[in-house]
Every structure is written in C-alpha cells, then in structure tokens.
PDB file of C-alpha atoms in Angstrom:
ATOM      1  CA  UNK A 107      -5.151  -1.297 -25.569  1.00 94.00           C
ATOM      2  CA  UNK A 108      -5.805  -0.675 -22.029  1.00 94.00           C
ATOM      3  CA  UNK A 109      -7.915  -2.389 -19.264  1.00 92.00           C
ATOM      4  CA  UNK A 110      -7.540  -0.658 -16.447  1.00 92.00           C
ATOM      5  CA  UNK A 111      -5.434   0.293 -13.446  1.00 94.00           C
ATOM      6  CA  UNK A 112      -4.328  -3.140 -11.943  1.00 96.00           C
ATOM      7  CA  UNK A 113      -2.831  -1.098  -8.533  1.00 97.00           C
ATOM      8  CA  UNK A 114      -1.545   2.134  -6.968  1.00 97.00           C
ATOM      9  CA  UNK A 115       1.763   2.052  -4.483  1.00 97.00           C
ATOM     10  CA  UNK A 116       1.365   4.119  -1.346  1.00 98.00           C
ATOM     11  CA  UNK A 117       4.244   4.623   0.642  1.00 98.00           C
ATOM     12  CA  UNK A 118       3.867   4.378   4.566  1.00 98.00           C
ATOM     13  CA  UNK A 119       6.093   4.626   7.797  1.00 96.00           C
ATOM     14  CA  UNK A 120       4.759   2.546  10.175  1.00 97.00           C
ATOM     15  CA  UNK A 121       2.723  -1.035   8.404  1.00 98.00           C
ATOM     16  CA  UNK A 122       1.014  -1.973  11.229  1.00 98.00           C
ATOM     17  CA  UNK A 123      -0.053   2.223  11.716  1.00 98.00           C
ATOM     18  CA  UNK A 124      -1.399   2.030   7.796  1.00 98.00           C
ATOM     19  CA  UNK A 125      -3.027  -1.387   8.154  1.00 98.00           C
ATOM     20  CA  UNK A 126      -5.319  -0.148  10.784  1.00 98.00           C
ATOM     21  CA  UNK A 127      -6.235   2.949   8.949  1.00 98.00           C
ATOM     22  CA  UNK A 128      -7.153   1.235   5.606  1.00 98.00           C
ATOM     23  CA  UNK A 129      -8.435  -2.171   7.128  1.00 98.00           C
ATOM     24  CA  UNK A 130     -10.436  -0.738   9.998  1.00 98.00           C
ATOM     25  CA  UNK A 131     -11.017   2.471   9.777  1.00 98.00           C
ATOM     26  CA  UNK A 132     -11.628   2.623   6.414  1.00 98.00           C
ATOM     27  CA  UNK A 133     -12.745  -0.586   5.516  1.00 97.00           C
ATOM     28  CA  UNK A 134     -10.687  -2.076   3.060  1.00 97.00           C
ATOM     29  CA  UNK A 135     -10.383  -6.237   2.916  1.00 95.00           C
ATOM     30  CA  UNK A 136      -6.282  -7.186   2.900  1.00 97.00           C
ATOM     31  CA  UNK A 137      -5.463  -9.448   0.261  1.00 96.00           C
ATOM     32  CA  UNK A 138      -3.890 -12.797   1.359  1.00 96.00           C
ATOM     33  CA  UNK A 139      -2.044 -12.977  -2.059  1.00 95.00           C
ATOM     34  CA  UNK A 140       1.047 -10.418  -1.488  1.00 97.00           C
ATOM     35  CA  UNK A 141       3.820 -12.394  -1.477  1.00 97.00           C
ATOM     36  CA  UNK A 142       7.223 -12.239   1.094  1.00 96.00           C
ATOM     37  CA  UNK A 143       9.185  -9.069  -0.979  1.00 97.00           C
ATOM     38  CA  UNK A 144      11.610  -8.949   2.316  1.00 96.00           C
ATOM     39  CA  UNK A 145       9.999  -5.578   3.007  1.00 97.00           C
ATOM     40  CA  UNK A 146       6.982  -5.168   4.965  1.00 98.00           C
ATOM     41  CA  UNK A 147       4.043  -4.076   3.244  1.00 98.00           C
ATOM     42  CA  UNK A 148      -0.097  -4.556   2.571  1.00 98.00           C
ATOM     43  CA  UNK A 149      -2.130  -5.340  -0.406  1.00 98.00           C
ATOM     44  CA  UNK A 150      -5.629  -4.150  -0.413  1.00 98.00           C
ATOM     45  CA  UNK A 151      -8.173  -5.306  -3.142  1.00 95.00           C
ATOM     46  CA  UNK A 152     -11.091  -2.225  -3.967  1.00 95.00           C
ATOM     47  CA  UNK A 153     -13.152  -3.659  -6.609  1.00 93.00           C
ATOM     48  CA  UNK A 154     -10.671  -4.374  -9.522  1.00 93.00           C
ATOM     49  CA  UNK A 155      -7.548  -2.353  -8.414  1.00 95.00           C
ATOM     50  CA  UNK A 156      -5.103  -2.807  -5.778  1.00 97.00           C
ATOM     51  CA  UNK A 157      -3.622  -0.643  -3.150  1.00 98.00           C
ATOM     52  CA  UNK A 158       0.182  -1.684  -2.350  1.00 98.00           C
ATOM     53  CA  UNK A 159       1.096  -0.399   0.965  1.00 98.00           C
ATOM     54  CA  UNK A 160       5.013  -0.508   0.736  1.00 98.00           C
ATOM     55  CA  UNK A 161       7.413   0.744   3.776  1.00 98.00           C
ATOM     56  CA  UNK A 162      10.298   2.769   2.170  1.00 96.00           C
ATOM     57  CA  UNK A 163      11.938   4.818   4.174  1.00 89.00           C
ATOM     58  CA  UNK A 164      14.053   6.207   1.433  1.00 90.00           C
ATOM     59  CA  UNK A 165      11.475   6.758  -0.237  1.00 91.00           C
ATOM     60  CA  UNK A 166      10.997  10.113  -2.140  1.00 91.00           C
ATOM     61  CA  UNK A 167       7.349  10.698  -2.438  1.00 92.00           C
ATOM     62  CA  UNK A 168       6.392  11.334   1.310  1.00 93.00           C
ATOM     63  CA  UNK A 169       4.543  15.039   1.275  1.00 93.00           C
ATOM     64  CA  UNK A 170       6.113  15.715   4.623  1.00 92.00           C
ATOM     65  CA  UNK A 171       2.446  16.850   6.014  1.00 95.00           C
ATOM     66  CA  UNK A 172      -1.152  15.177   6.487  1.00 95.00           C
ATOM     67  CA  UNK A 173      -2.760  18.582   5.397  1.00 96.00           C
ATOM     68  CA  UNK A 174      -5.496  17.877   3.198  1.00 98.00           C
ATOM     69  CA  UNK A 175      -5.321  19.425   0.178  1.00 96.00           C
ATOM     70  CA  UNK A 176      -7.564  18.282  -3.152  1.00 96.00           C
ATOM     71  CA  UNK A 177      -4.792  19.911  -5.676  1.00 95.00           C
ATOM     72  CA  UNK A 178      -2.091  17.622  -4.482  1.00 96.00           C
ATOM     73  CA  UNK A 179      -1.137  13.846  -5.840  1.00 95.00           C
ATOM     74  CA  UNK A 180      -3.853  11.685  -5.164  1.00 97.00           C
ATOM     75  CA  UNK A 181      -6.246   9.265  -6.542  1.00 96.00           C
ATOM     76  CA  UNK A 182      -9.913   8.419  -6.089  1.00 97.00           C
ATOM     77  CA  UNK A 183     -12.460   5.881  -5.199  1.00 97.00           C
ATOM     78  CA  UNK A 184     -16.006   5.491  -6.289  1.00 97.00           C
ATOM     79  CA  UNK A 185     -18.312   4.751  -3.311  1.00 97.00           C
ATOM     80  CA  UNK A 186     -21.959   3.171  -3.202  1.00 96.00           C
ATOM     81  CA  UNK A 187     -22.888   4.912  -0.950  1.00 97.00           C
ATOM     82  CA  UNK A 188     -21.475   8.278   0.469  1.00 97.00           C
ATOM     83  CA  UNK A 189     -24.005   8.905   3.304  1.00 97.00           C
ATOM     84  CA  UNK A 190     -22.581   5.369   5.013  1.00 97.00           C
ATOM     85  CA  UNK A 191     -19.099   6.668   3.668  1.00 98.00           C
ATOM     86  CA  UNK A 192     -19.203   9.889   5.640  1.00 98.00           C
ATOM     87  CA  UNK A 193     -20.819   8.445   8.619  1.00 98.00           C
ATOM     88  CA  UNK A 194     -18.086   5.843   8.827  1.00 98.00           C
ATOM     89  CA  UNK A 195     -15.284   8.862   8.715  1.00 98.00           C
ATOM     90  CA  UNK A 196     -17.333  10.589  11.289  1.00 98.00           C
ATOM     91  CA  UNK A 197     -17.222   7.473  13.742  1.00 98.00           C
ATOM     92  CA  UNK A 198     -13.685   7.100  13.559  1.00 98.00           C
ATOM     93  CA  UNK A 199     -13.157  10.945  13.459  1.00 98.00           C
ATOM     94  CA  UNK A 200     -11.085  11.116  10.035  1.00 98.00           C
ATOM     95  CA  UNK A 201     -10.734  14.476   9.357  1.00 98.00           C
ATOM     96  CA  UNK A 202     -12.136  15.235   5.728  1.00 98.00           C
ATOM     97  CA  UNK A 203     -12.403  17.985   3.261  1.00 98.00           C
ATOM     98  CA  UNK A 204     -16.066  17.171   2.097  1.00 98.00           C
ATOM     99  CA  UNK A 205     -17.155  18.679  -0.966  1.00 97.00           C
ATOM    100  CA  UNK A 206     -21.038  17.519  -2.011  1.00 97.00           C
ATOM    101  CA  UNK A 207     -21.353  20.773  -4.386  1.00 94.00           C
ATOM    102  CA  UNK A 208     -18.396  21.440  -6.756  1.00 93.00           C
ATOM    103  CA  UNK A 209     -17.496  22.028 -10.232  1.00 93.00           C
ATOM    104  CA  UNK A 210     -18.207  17.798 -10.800  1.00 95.00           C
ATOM    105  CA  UNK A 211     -21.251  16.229 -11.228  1.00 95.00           C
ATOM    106  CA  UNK A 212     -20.022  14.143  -8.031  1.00 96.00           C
ATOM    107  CA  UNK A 213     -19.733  14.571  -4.406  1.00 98.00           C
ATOM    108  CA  UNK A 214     -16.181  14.533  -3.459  1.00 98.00           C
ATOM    109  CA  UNK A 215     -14.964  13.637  -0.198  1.00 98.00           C
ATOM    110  CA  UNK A 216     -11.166  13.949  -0.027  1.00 98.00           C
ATOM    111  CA  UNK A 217      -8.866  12.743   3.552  1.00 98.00           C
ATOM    112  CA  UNK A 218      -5.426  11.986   3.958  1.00 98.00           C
ATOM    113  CA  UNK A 219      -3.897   8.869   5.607  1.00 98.00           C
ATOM    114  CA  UNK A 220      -1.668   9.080   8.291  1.00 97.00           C
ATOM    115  CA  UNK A 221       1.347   9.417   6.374  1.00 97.00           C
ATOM    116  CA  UNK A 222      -0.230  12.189   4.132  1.00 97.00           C
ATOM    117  CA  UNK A 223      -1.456  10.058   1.376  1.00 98.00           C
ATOM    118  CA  UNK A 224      -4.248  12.155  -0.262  1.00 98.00           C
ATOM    119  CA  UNK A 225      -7.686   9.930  -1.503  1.00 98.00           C
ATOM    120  CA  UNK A 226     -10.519  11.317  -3.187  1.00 98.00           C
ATOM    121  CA  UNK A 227     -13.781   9.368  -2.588  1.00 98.00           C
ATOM    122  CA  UNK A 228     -16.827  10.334  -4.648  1.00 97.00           C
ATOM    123  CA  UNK A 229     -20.305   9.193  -5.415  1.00 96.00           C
TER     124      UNK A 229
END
C-alpha cells in the first residue's frame, strides 16, 4: 500500500540561515523544482525523500531550544559513510550527540539545526 516517505516539512526562521546549514554545511543538493508558494522556503532531495524547508512564523512546532536531545521529534538519515559524516560536522563545528555504541545495531549521530530541528544520522 505504501512506498515510502515522499518528504518531511521543517520549519525555519531565517531561509537564507537554514539554506546554509543544510546546503553547505551539511551537504544537501537544493532542488530546482519547488515551485513560487508566496512563502519563502527550500526543497532538498536525500536519496528518495524530500526535506521542505518552510518559513512559518506562526508556526506551532518550533521546540523553542537547539538542545540536542535524541528523545525529542526527529527523523533520521542513513549515511554511507559516517567516518566522512563526522569529520564533515567536525570541520564546520556542528555540535553533535554521537552515539557509535547503543542499544541499535547502528551508529547514531544525532545534531540539531539552527532552529532546533533534531536529525538522527546513522550508519
């Protein structure tokens, strides 16, 4: 019945803030393909799902801090490789909880965007 999740909406403050975390900092390729919504937003593609940047201010589901905290709302992303992964965080000095041993069979690296936006990456 199901094929997958197509995207995930993130809400952000500050668009141009949020592009440079996701496009250069973390490496993700903007799509070309969002279309003119009369808001400002981003759409990212990561393998077969998108991430929709969208600027809300009313929005409700801003945590109100950038603590890091792996209980909270979040979602993940599979990496290739997590050495490069954490080497890439460490060069741009993205804070991280890292996690390599845990109660997973997978390493678990989890950060939080600027607007405190929690993403799990694991290998």
């Amino acid at each position: 019945m199901y094929e997958g999740i197509h995207h995930v909406s993130l809400l952000v403050s500050d668009i141009e803030r949020a592009k440079h975390f996701y496009s250069d900092v973390l490496g993700f390729e903007e799509s070309p393909d969002r279309p003119d919504f009369g808001f400002p937003g981003a759409w990212y593609q990561v393998g077969t799902t998108q991430i929709h940047l969208i600027v809300h201010k009313e929005g409700r589901t801003f945590r109100g801090t950038a603590e890091i905290d792996s209980r909270d709302g979040h979602f993940a992303i599979r990496v290739k490789d997590i050495e490069a992964f954490l080497h890439r965080l460490e060069k741009h000095g993205v804070e991280m909880l890292n996690k390599p041993e845990n109660k997973t069979e997978w390493h678990q690296v989890y950060i939080s965007d600027p607007d405190g936006n929690i993403i799990e990456f694991n290998k």
